[in-house]
Amino acid sequence: MLNQFMLNRMKSSQNTRITQNESTNSSLSRGEIADHLGVTCLVTTMFTNPRQKPINLQTFLGLPVMPPSSSQLLKSSPNGSELNGLSLQYCHARLCSLESRSISTGLFEFNVCSDGTSKMYDVNHLIHEYDQFIEWPSTTINEKCFMKLADQLCRFSTVLHIAYSKYEPYYILQYALQLTSAVNSAWKHLPILTCPNREDQLLRLYIFIASRNVLASCLRLMGIKPLKAM
């Protein structure tokens, strides 16, 4: 039922970028992607509250987990927290798509991954170009959303330490959701492909790639496979 729910949601969503027969995410089928999305939603739902708090999971994504009591009706649709996992995966997939589209337009040099088909930026080349900056472009660093995203990225090590010291994945999830929100805000105000200034392009791409890598780390720390497309 959960797999079919995700397949139906992918089919009806305007954000779905893969077709029924298309393979992506290292040859994952559409059904396997739906499985991963279902697991993502389940894990993030379990981590929505600290571990010491009781988990009352009577419904999940609108599906019954246990028979309803006479005094409580089952919800017919998922609540917001149950869909947090989808927002995390969608943000990661969109950042992967940005990198892919930037490569396909020839903006920057790239390396071919070990699978022989995937491409990723040559990080050393990016760093080399970044080091050539005489000063950071004011048209990017003066944007509040850029500074907010940069500040959010700087918080990762602190949040990781807190989560580890308290043995509490709740903090990782909350951080990932805040990072996703910051990325979504920056996405609207920091275009790359249509930006006329190469230094702006480089700096914006750099922070989006960093965001993608940190978000992927958060997902893996929660036992979730980051998806490159959905």
PDB file of N, CA, C and O in Angstrom, residues 103-177:
ATOM      1  N   ILE A 103      26.574  21.441 -15.766  1.00  0.00           N
ATOM      2  CA  ILE A 103      27.596  20.706 -16.515  1.00  0.00           C
ATOM      3  C   ILE A 103      27.215  20.613 -17.987  1.00  0.00           C
ATOM      4  O   ILE A 103      28.040  20.825 -18.880  1.00  0.00           O
ATOM      5  N   SER A 104      25.947  20.312 -18.248  1.00  0.00           N
ATOM      6  CA  SER A 104      25.504  20.122 -19.634  1.00  0.00           C
ATOM      7  C   SER A 104      25.596  21.404 -20.448  1.00  0.00           C
ATOM      8  O   SER A 104      25.738  21.352 -21.675  1.00  0.00           O
ATOM      9  N   THR A 105      25.528  22.554 -19.784  1.00  0.00           N
ATOM     10  CA  THR A 105      25.650  23.825 -20.499  1.00  0.00           C
ATOM     11  C   THR A 105      27.101  24.250 -20.672  1.00  0.00           C
ATOM     12  O   THR A 105      27.377  25.273 -21.300  1.00  0.00           O
ATOM     13  N   GLY A 106      28.031  23.466 -20.103  1.00  0.00           N
ATOM     14  CA  GLY A 106      29.447  23.753 -20.275  1.00  0.00           C
ATOM     15  C   GLY A 106      29.981  24.872 -19.408  1.00  0.00           C
ATOM     16  O   GLY A 106      31.011  25.475 -19.737  1.00  0.00           O
ATOM     17  N   LEU A 107      29.311  25.147 -18.292  1.00  0.00           N
ATOM     18  CA  LEU A 107      29.761  26.240 -17.433  1.00  0.00           C
ATOM     19  C   LEU A 107      31.112  25.952 -16.795  1.00  0.00           C
ATOM     20  O   LEU A 107      31.967  26.830 -16.695  1.00  0.00           O
ATOM     21  N   PHE A 108      31.298  24.702 -16.346  1.00  0.00           N
ATOM     22  CA  PHE A 108      32.512  24.363 -15.622  1.00  0.00           C
ATOM     23  C   PHE A 108      33.002  22.977 -16.020  1.00  0.00           C
ATOM     24  O   PHE A 108      32.252  22.171 -16.560  1.00  0.00           O
ATOM     25  N   GLU A 109      34.257  22.708 -15.718  1.00  0.00           N
ATOM     26  CA  GLU A 109      34.833  21.400 -16.006  1.00  0.00           C
ATOM     27  C   GLU A 109      34.228  20.345 -15.080  1.00  0.00           C
ATOM     28  O   GLU A 109      33.761  20.649 -13.987  1.00  0.00           O
ATOM     29  N   PHE A 110      34.262  19.092 -15.534  1.00  0.00           N
ATOM     30  CA  PHE A 110      33.667  18.018 -14.754  1.00  0.00           C
ATOM     31  C   PHE A 110      34.533  16.772 -14.829  1.00  0.00           C
ATOM     32  O   PHE A 110      35.421  16.643 -15.672  1.00  0.00           O
ATOM     33  N   ASN A 111      34.266  15.848 -13.921  1.00  0.00           N
ATOM     34  CA  ASN A 111      34.892  14.529 -13.919  1.00  0.00           C
ATOM     35  C   ASN A 111      33.820  13.483 -14.168  1.00  0.00           C
ATOM     36  O   ASN A 111      32.656  13.663 -13.794  1.00  0.00           O
ATOM     37  N   VAL A 112      34.206  12.368 -14.793  1.00  0.00           N
ATOM     38  CA  VAL A 112      33.293  11.246 -14.980  1.00  0.00           C
ATOM     39  C   VAL A 112      33.420  10.331 -13.772  1.00  0.00           C
ATOM     40  O   VAL A 112      34.525   9.966 -13.373  1.00  0.00           O
ATOM     41  N   CYS A 113      32.280   9.978 -13.173  1.00  0.00           N
ATOM     42  CA  CYS A 113      32.286   9.146 -11.970  1.00  0.00           C
ATOM     43  C   CYS A 113      32.686   7.712 -12.299  1.00  0.00           C
ATOM     44  O   CYS A 113      32.793   7.323 -13.459  1.00  0.00           O
ATOM     45  N   SER A 114      32.878   6.932 -11.264  1.00  0.00           N
ATOM     46  CA  SER A 114      33.348   5.554 -11.426  1.00  0.00           C
ATOM     47  C   SER A 114      32.371   4.680 -12.196  1.00  0.00           C
ATOM     48  O   SER A 114      32.762   3.662 -12.767  1.00  0.00           O
ATOM     49  N   ASP A 115      31.069   5.073 -12.227  1.00  0.00           N
ATOM     50  CA  ASP A 115      30.106   4.258 -12.967  1.00  0.00           C
ATOM     51  C   ASP A 115      30.210   4.465 -14.474  1.00  0.00           C
ATOM     52  O   ASP A 115      29.553   3.778 -15.256  1.00  0.00           O
ATOM     53  N   GLY A 116      31.037   5.442 -14.894  1.00  0.00           N
ATOM     54  CA  GLY A 116      31.287   5.655 -16.310  1.00  0.00           C
ATOM     55  C   GLY A 116      30.260   6.495 -17.029  1.00  0.00           C
ATOM     56  O   GLY A 116      30.436   6.839 -18.198  1.00  0.00           O
ATOM     57  N   THR A 117      29.174   6.845 -16.345  1.00  0.00           N
ATOM     58  CA  THR A 117      28.112   7.618 -16.992  1.00  0.00           C
ATOM     59  C   THR A 117      27.829   8.932 -16.278  1.00  0.00           C
ATOM     60  O   THR A 117      27.604   9.948 -16.916  1.00  0.00           O
ATOM     61  N   SER A 118      27.812   8.922 -14.953  1.00  0.00           N
ATOM     62  CA  SER A 118      27.500  10.127 -14.191  1.00  0.00           C
ATOM     63  C   SER A 118      28.651  11.122 -14.255  1.00  0.00           C
ATOM     64  O   SER A 118      29.815  10.745 -14.360  1.00  0.00           O
ATOM     65  N   LYS A 119      28.301  12.386 -14.184  1.00  0.00           N
ATOM     66  CA  LYS A 119      29.299  13.447 -14.201  1.00  0.00           C
ATOM     67  C   LYS A 119      29.161  14.294 -12.951  1.00  0.00           C
ATOM     68  O   LYS A 119      28.068  14.484 -12.428  1.00  0.00           O
ATOM     69  N   MET A 120      30.272  14.793 -12.456  1.00  0.00           N
ATOM     70  CA  MET A 120      30.254  15.688 -11.312  1.00  0.00           C
ATOM     71  C   MET A 120      31.349  16.725 -11.498  1.00  0.00           C
ATOM     72  O   MET A 120      32.296  16.525 -12.261  1.00  0.00           O
ATOM     73  N   TYR A 121      31.203  17.841 -10.818  1.00  0.00           N
ATOM     74  CA  TYR A 121      32.179  18.903 -10.980  1.00  0.00           C
ATOM     75  C   TYR A 121      33.555  18.485 -10.499  1.00  0.00           C
ATOM     76  O   TYR A 121      33.693  17.719  -9.550  1.00  0.00           O
ATOM     77  N   ASP A 122      34.555  18.992 -11.193  1.00  0.00           N
ATOM     78  CA  ASP A 122      35.935  18.824 -10.762  1.00  0.00           C
ATOM     79  C   ASP A 122      36.152  19.783  -9.593  1.00  0.00           C
ATOM     80  O   ASP A 122      36.293  20.990  -9.781  1.00  0.00           O
ATOM     81  N   VAL A 123      36.137  19.239  -8.374  1.00  0.00           N
ATOM     82  CA  VAL A 123      36.205  20.081  -7.181  1.00  0.00           C
ATOM     83  C   VAL A 123      37.498  20.885  -7.149  1.00  0.00           C
ATOM     84  O   VAL A 123      37.504  22.065  -6.781  1.00  0.00           O
ATOM     85  N   ASN A 124      38.595  20.261  -7.549  1.00  0.00           N
ATOM     86  CA  ASN A 124      39.875  20.977  -7.549  1.00  0.00           C
ATOM     87  C   ASN A 124      39.833  22.184  -8.487  1.00  0.00           C
ATOM     88  O   ASN A 124      40.385  23.244  -8.184  1.00  0.00           O
ATOM     89  N   HIS A 125      39.154  22.007  -9.620  1.00  0.00           N
ATOM     90  CA  HIS A 125      39.028  23.119 -10.562  1.00  0.00           C
ATOM     91  C   HIS A 125      38.162  24.230  -9.972  1.00  0.00           C
ATOM     92  O   HIS A 125      38.465  25.421 -10.130  1.00  0.00           O
ATOM     93  N   LEU A 126      37.090  23.835  -9.291  1.00  0.00           N
ATOM     94  CA  LEU A 126      36.230  24.824  -8.646  1.00  0.00           C
ATOM     95  C   LEU A 126      37.010  25.628  -7.607  1.00  0.00           C
ATOM     96  O   LEU A 126      36.907  26.857  -7.540  1.00  0.00           O
ATOM     97  N   ILE A 127      37.777  24.924  -6.787  1.00  0.00           N
ATOM     98  CA  ILE A 127      38.559  25.595  -5.750  1.00  0.00           C
ATOM     99  C   ILE A 127      39.591  26.525  -6.372  1.00  0.00           C
ATOM    100  O   ILE A 127      39.820  27.646  -5.887  1.00  0.00           O
ATOM    101  N   HIS A 128      40.200  26.070  -7.469  1.00  0.00           N
ATOM    102  CA  HIS A 128      41.198  26.907  -8.149  1.00  0.00           C
ATOM    103  C   HIS A 128      40.560  28.208  -8.638  1.00  0.00           C
ATOM    104  O   HIS A 128      41.122  29.299  -8.448  1.00  0.00           O
ATOM    105  N   GLU A 129      39.388  28.098  -9.263  1.00  0.00           N
ATOM    106  CA  GLU A 129      38.717  29.308  -9.742  1.00  0.00           C
ATOM    107  C   GLU A 129      38.283  30.184  -8.575  1.00  0.00           C
ATOM    108  O   GLU A 129      38.357  31.413  -8.640  1.00  0.00           O
ATOM    109  N   TYR A 130      37.839  29.553  -7.525  1.00  0.00           N
ATOM    110  CA  TYR A 130      37.401  30.292  -6.340  1.00  0.00           C
ATOM    111  C   TYR A 130      38.567  31.080  -5.737  1.00  0.00           C
ATOM    112  O   TYR A 130      38.399  32.219  -5.285  1.00  0.00           O
ATOM    113  N   ASP A 131      39.759  30.494  -5.755  1.00  0.00           N
ATOM    114  CA  ASP A 131      40.941  31.152  -5.194  1.00  0.00           C
ATOM    115  C   ASP A 131      41.385  32.355  -6.028  1.00  0.00           C
ATOM    116  O   ASP A 131      42.168  33.186  -5.546  1.00  0.00           O
ATOM    117  N   GLN A 132      40.907  32.435  -7.264  1.00  0.00           N
ATOM    118  CA  GLN A 132      41.295  33.547  -8.126  1.00  0.00           C
ATOM    119  C   GLN A 132      40.485  34.814  -7.852  1.00  0.00           C
ATOM    120  O   GLN A 132      40.781  35.870  -8.408  1.00  0.00           O
ATOM    121  N   PHE A 133      39.477  34.687  -6.988  1.00  0.00           N
ATOM    122  CA  PHE A 133      38.660  35.863  -6.679  1.00  0.00           C
ATOM    123  C   PHE A 133      39.522  36.962  -6.064  1.00  0.00           C
ATOM    124  O   PHE A 133      40.269  36.726  -5.113  1.00  0.00           O
ATOM    125  N   ILE A 134      39.397  38.163  -6.584  1.00  0.00           N
ATOM    126  CA  ILE A 134      40.019  39.318  -5.945  1.00  0.00           C
ATOM    127  C   ILE A 134      39.144  39.773  -4.784  1.00  0.00           C
ATOM    128  O   ILE A 134      39.621  40.125  -3.709  1.00  0.00           O
ATOM    129  N   GLU A 135      37.857  39.741  -4.997  1.00  0.00           N
ATOM    130  CA  GLU A 135      36.885  39.996  -3.939  1.00  0.00           C
ATOM    131  C   GLU A 135      35.595  39.256  -4.275  1.00  0.00           C
ATOM    132  O   GLU A 135      35.327  38.950  -5.434  1.00  0.00           O
ATOM    133  N   TRP A 136      34.819  38.962  -3.259  1.00  0.00           N
ATOM    134  CA  TRP A 136      33.568  38.261  -3.490  1.00  0.00           C
ATOM    135  C   TRP A 136      32.571  39.197  -4.162  1.00  0.00           C
ATOM    136  O   TRP A 136      32.479  40.373  -3.794  1.00  0.00           O
ATOM    137  N   PRO A 137      31.808  38.694  -5.127  1.00  0.00           N
ATOM    138  CA  PRO A 137      30.838  39.543  -5.827  1.00  0.00           C
ATOM    139  C   PRO A 137      29.735  40.025  -4.886  1.00  0.00           C
ATOM    140  O   PRO A 137      29.047  39.219  -4.263  1.00  0.00           O
ATOM    141  N   SER A 138      29.587  41.334  -4.813  1.00  0.00           N
ATOM    142  CA  SER A 138      28.608  41.920  -3.885  1.00  0.00           C
ATOM    143  C   SER A 138      27.178  41.572  -4.268  1.00  0.00           C
ATOM    144  O   SER A 138      26.284  41.539  -3.412  1.00  0.00           O
ATOM    145  N   THR A 139      26.951  41.296  -5.560  1.00  0.00           N
ATOM    146  CA  THR A 139      25.600  40.957  -6.003  1.00  0.00           C
ATOM    147  C   THR A 139      25.120  39.624  -5.445  1.00  0.00           C
ATOM    148  O   THR A 139      23.933  39.322  -5.507  1.00  0.00           O
ATOM    149  N   THR A 140      26.049  38.844  -4.901  1.00  0.00           N
ATOM    150  CA  THR A 140      25.666  37.579  -4.263  1.00  0.00           C
ATOM    151  C   THR A 140      25.754  37.668  -2.746  1.00  0.00           C
ATOM    152  O   THR A 140      24.806  37.327  -2.038  1.00  0.00           O
ATOM    153  N   ILE A 141      26.883  38.143  -2.233  1.00  0.00           N
ATOM    154  CA  ILE A 141      27.075  38.111  -0.780  1.00  0.00           C
ATOM    155  C   ILE A 141      26.192  39.121  -0.054  1.00  0.00           C
ATOM    156  O   ILE A 141      25.986  39.003   1.161  1.00  0.00           O
ATOM    157  N   ASN A 142      25.659  40.106  -0.768  1.00  0.00           N
ATOM    158  CA  ASN A 142      24.761  41.071  -0.129  1.00  0.00           C
ATOM    159  C   ASN A 142      23.324  40.574  -0.056  1.00  0.00           C
ATOM    160  O   ASN A 142      22.470  41.234   0.540  1.00  0.00           O
ATOM    161  N   GLU A 143      23.077  39.434  -0.677  1.00  0.00           N
ATOM    162  CA  GLU A 143      21.744  38.841  -0.592  1.00  0.00           C
ATOM    163  C   GLU A 143      21.566  38.179   0.774  1.00  0.00           C
ATOM    164  O   GLU A 143      22.384  37.366   1.195  1.00  0.00           O
ATOM    165  N   LYS A 144      20.492  38.530   1.460  1.00  0.00           N
ATOM    166  CA  LYS A 144      20.255  37.975   2.790  1.00  0.00           C
ATOM    167  C   LYS A 144      20.126  36.451   2.748  1.00  0.00           C
ATOM    168  O   LYS A 144      20.574  35.759   3.663  1.00  0.00           O
ATOM    169  N   CYS A 145      19.520  35.946   1.679  1.00  0.00           N
ATOM    170  CA  CYS A 145      19.318  34.502   1.592  1.00  0.00           C
ATOM    171  C   CYS A 145      20.652  33.766   1.451  1.00  0.00           C
ATOM    172  O   CYS A 145      20.792  32.632   1.917  1.00  0.00           O
ATOM    173  N   PHE A 146      21.638  34.407   0.816  1.00  0.00           N
ATOM    174  CA  PHE A 146      22.963  33.789   0.695  1.00  0.00           C
ATOM    175  C   PHE A 146      23.622  33.685   2.064  1.00  0.00           C
ATOM    176  O   PHE A 146      24.162  32.634   2.431  1.00  0.00           O
ATOM    177  N   MET A 147      23.577  34.765   2.826  1.00  0.00           N
ATOM    178  CA  MET A 147      24.196  34.765   4.148  1.00  0.00           C
ATOM    179  C   MET A 147      23.468  33.811   5.096  1.00  0.00           C
ATOM    180  O   MET A 147      24.100  33.147   5.922  1.00  0.00           O
ATOM    181  N   LYS A 148      22.153  33.729   4.948  1.00  0.00           N
ATOM    182  CA  LYS A 148      21.388  32.803   5.791  1.00  0.00           C
ATOM    183  C   LYS A 148      21.769  31.361   5.490  1.00  0.00           C
ATOM    184  O   LYS A 148      21.936  30.545   6.404  1.00  0.00           O
ATOM    185  N   LEU A 149      21.933  31.056   4.206  1.00  0.00           N
ATOM    186  CA  LEU A 149      22.319  29.697   3.820  1.00  0.00           C
ATOM    187  C   LEU A 149      23.739  29.391   4.276  1.00  0.00           C
ATOM    188  O   LEU A 149      24.023  28.289   4.772  1.00  0.00           O
ATOM    189  N   ALA A 150      24.641  30.352   4.122  1.00  0.00           N
ATOM    190  CA  ALA A 150      26.026  30.153   4.566  1.00  0.00           C
ATOM    191  C   ALA A 150      26.080  29.925   6.077  1.00  0.00           C
ATOM    192  O   ALA A 150      26.812  29.056   6.568  1.00  0.00           O
ATOM    193  N   ASP A 151      25.297  30.700   6.813  1.00  0.00           N
ATOM    194  CA  ASP A 151      25.251  30.541   8.268  1.00  0.00           C
ATOM    195  C   ASP A 151      24.698  29.171   8.646  1.00  0.00           C
ATOM    196  O   ASP A 151      25.189  28.525   9.582  1.00  0.00           O
ATOM    197  N   GLN A 152      23.701  28.721   7.902  1.00  0.00           N
ATOM    198  CA  GLN A 152      23.115  27.411   8.179  1.00  0.00           C
ATOM    199  C   GLN A 152      24.138  26.301   7.949  1.00  0.00           C
ATOM    200  O   GLN A 152      24.229  25.349   8.732  1.00  0.00           O
ATOM    201  N   LEU A 153      24.917  26.420   6.902  1.00  0.00           N
ATOM    202  CA  LEU A 153      25.947  25.418   6.621  1.00  0.00           C
ATOM    203  C   LEU A 153      27.005  25.397   7.722  1.00  0.00           C
ATOM    204  O   LEU A 153      27.505  24.329   8.096  1.00  0.00           O
ATOM    205  N   CYS A 154      27.338  26.565   8.244  1.00  0.00           N
ATOM    206  CA  CYS A 154      28.353  26.646   9.303  1.00  0.00           C
ATOM    207  C   CYS A 154      27.886  25.989  10.598  1.00  0.00           C
ATOM    208  O   CYS A 154      28.712  25.621  11.440  1.00  0.00           O
ATOM    209  N   ARG A 155      26.590  25.831  10.758  1.00  0.00           N
ATOM    210  CA  ARG A 155      26.038  25.246  11.978  1.00  0.00           C
ATOM    211  C   ARG A 155      26.089  23.723  11.977  1.00  0.00           C
ATOM    212  O   ARG A 155      25.842  23.091  13.009  1.00  0.00           O
ATOM    213  N   PHE A 156      26.416  23.116  10.856  1.00  0.00           N
ATOM    214  CA  PHE A 156      26.311  21.661  10.735  1.00  0.00           C
ATOM    215  C   PHE A 156      27.166  20.926  11.763  1.00  0.00           C
ATOM    216  O   PHE A 156      26.704  19.987  12.413  1.00  0.00           O
ATOM    217  N   SER A 157      28.411  21.339  11.922  1.00  0.00           N
ATOM    218  CA  SER A 157      29.297  20.632  12.851  1.00  0.00           C
ATOM    219  C   SER A 157      28.789  20.733  14.288  1.00  0.00           C
ATOM    220  O   SER A 157      28.887  19.770  15.062  1.00  0.00           O
ATOM    221  N   THR A 158      28.224  21.887  14.641  1.00  0.00           N
ATOM    222  CA  THR A 158      27.685  22.063  15.993  1.00  0.00           C
ATOM    223  C   THR A 158      26.483  21.152  16.222  1.00  0.00           C
ATOM    224  O   THR A 158      26.370  20.490  17.264  1.00  0.00           O
ATOM    225  N   VAL A 159      25.582  21.123  15.245  1.00  0.00           N
ATOM    226  CA  VAL A 159      24.395  20.271  15.356  1.00  0.00           C
ATOM    227  C   VAL A 159      24.801  18.803  15.408  1.00  0.00           C
ATOM    228  O   VAL A 159      24.236  18.009  16.176  1.00  0.00           O
ATOM    229  N   LEU A 160      25.785  18.444  14.612  1.00  0.00           N
ATOM    230  CA  LEU A 160      26.259  17.062  14.598  1.00  0.00           C
ATOM    231  C   LEU A 160      26.803  16.668  15.971  1.00  0.00           C
ATOM    232  O   LEU A 160      26.539  15.564  16.469  1.00  0.00           O
ATOM    233  N   HIS A 161      27.538  17.572  16.600  1.00  0.00           N
ATOM    234  CA  HIS A 161      28.082  17.300  17.932  1.00  0.00           C
ATOM    235  C   HIS A 161      26.958  17.141  18.957  1.00  0.00           C
ATOM    236  O   HIS A 161      27.004  16.237  19.807  1.00  0.00           O
ATOM    237  N   ILE A 162      25.951  18.003  18.872  1.00  0.00           N
ATOM    238  CA  ILE A 162      24.823  17.920  19.812  1.00  0.00           C
ATOM    239  C   ILE A 162      24.077  16.600  19.634  1.00  0.00           C
ATOM    240  O   ILE A 162      23.749  15.911  20.615  1.00  0.00           O
ATOM    241  N   ALA A 163      23.808  16.241  18.381  1.00  0.00           N
ATOM    242  CA  ALA A 163      23.086  14.997  18.108  1.00  0.00           C
ATOM    243  C   ALA A 163      23.877  13.789  18.603  1.00  0.00           C
ATOM    244  O   ALA A 163      23.308  12.842  19.160  1.00  0.00           O
ATOM    245  N   TYR A 164      25.181  13.828  18.411  1.00  0.00           N
ATOM    246  CA  TYR A 164      26.029  12.715  18.851  1.00  0.00           C
ATOM    247  C   TYR A 164      26.090  12.638  20.375  1.00  0.00           C
ATOM    248  O   TYR A 164      25.954  11.555  20.959  1.00  0.00           O
ATOM    249  N   SER A 165      26.290  13.782  21.025  1.00  0.00           N
ATOM    250  CA  SER A 165      26.437  13.786  22.480  1.00  0.00           C
ATOM    251  C   SER A 165      25.146  13.381  23.186  1.00  0.00           C
ATOM    252  O   SER A 165      25.181  12.785  24.264  1.00  0.00           O
ATOM    253  N   LYS A 166      24.005  13.698  22.560  1.00  0.00           N
ATOM    254  CA  LYS A 166      22.714  13.353  23.161  1.00  0.00           C
ATOM    255  C   LYS A 166      22.120  12.073  22.564  1.00  0.00           C
ATOM    256  O   LYS A 166      21.042  11.652  22.975  1.00  0.00           O
ATOM    257  N   TYR A 167      22.829  11.508  21.602  1.00  0.00           N
ATOM    258  CA  TYR A 167      22.354  10.296  20.933  1.00  0.00           C
ATOM    259  C   TYR A 167      20.928  10.504  20.443  1.00  0.00           C
ATOM    260  O   TYR A 167      20.032   9.696  20.681  1.00  0.00           O
ATOM    261  N   GLU A 168      20.738  11.623  19.722  1.00  0.00           N
ATOM    262  CA  GLU A 168      19.397  12.069  19.376  1.00  0.00           C
ATOM    263  C   GLU A 168      19.315  12.503  17.909  1.00  0.00           C
ATOM    264  O   GLU A 168      19.749  13.603  17.553  1.00  0.00           O
ATOM    265  N   PRO A 169      18.774  11.658  17.013  1.00  0.00           N
ATOM    266  CA  PRO A 169      18.662  12.015  15.591  1.00  0.00           C
ATOM    267  C   PRO A 169      17.680  13.140  15.319  1.00  0.00           C
ATOM    268  O   PRO A 169      17.676  13.715  14.233  1.00  0.00           O
ATOM    269  N   TYR A 170      16.856  13.455  16.303  1.00  0.00           N
ATOM    270  CA  TYR A 170      15.890  14.547  16.165  1.00  0.00           C
ATOM    271  C   TYR A 170      16.572  15.833  15.715  1.00  0.00           C
ATOM    272  O   TYR A 170      16.048  16.571  14.871  1.00  0.00           O
ATOM    273  N   TYR A 171      17.760  16.108  16.248  1.00  0.00           N
ATOM    274  CA  TYR A 171      18.459  17.351  15.920  1.00  0.00           C
ATOM    275  C   TYR A 171      18.944  17.356  14.468  1.00  0.00           C
ATOM    276  O   TYR A 171      18.974  18.409  13.820  1.00  0.00           O
ATOM    277  N   ILE A 172      19.317  16.195  13.962  1.00  0.00           N
ATOM    278  CA  ILE A 172      19.742  16.097  12.567  1.00  0.00           C
ATOM    279  C   ILE A 172      18.572  16.408  11.638  1.00  0.00           C
ATOM    280  O   ILE A 172      18.715  17.140  10.647  1.00  0.00           O
ATOM    281  N   LEU A 173      17.410  15.852  11.955  1.00  0.00           N
ATOM    282  CA  LEU A 173      16.233  16.093  11.123  1.00  0.00           C
ATOM    283  C   LEU A 173      15.846  17.564  11.136  1.00  0.00           C
ATOM    284  O   LEU A 173      15.577  18.155  10.078  1.00  0.00           O
ATOM    285  N   GLN A 174      15.800  18.166  12.321  1.00  0.00           N
ATOM    286  CA  GLN A 174      15.413  19.572  12.405  1.00  0.00           C
ATOM    287  C   GLN A 174      16.393  20.458  11.639  1.00  0.00           C
ATOM    288  O   GLN A 174      15.994  21.408  10.959  1.00  0.00           O
ATOM    289  N   TYR A 175      17.670  20.131  11.742  1.00  0.00           N
ATOM    290  CA  TYR A 175      18.670  20.900  10.997  1.00  0.00           C
ATOM    291  C   TYR A 175      18.468  20.735   9.494  1.00  0.00           C
ATOM    292  O   TYR A 175      18.533  21.708   8.731  1.00  0.00           O
ATOM    293  N   ALA A 176      18.220  19.505   9.044  1.00  0.00           N
ATOM    294  CA  ALA A 176      18.028  19.242   7.615  1.00  0.00           C
ATOM    295  C   ALA A 176      16.822  20.003   7.073  1.00  0.00           C
ATOM    296  O   ALA A 176      16.857  20.527   5.953  1.00  0.00           O
ATOM    297  N   LEU A 177      15.766  20.082   7.860  1.00  0.00           N
ATOM    298  CA  LEU A 177      14.578  20.826   7.432  1.00  0.00           C
ATOM    299  C   LEU A 177      14.871  22.322   7.347  1.00  0.00           C
ATOM    300  O   LEU A 177      14.419  23.007   6.417  1.00  0.00           O
TER     301      LEU A 177
END
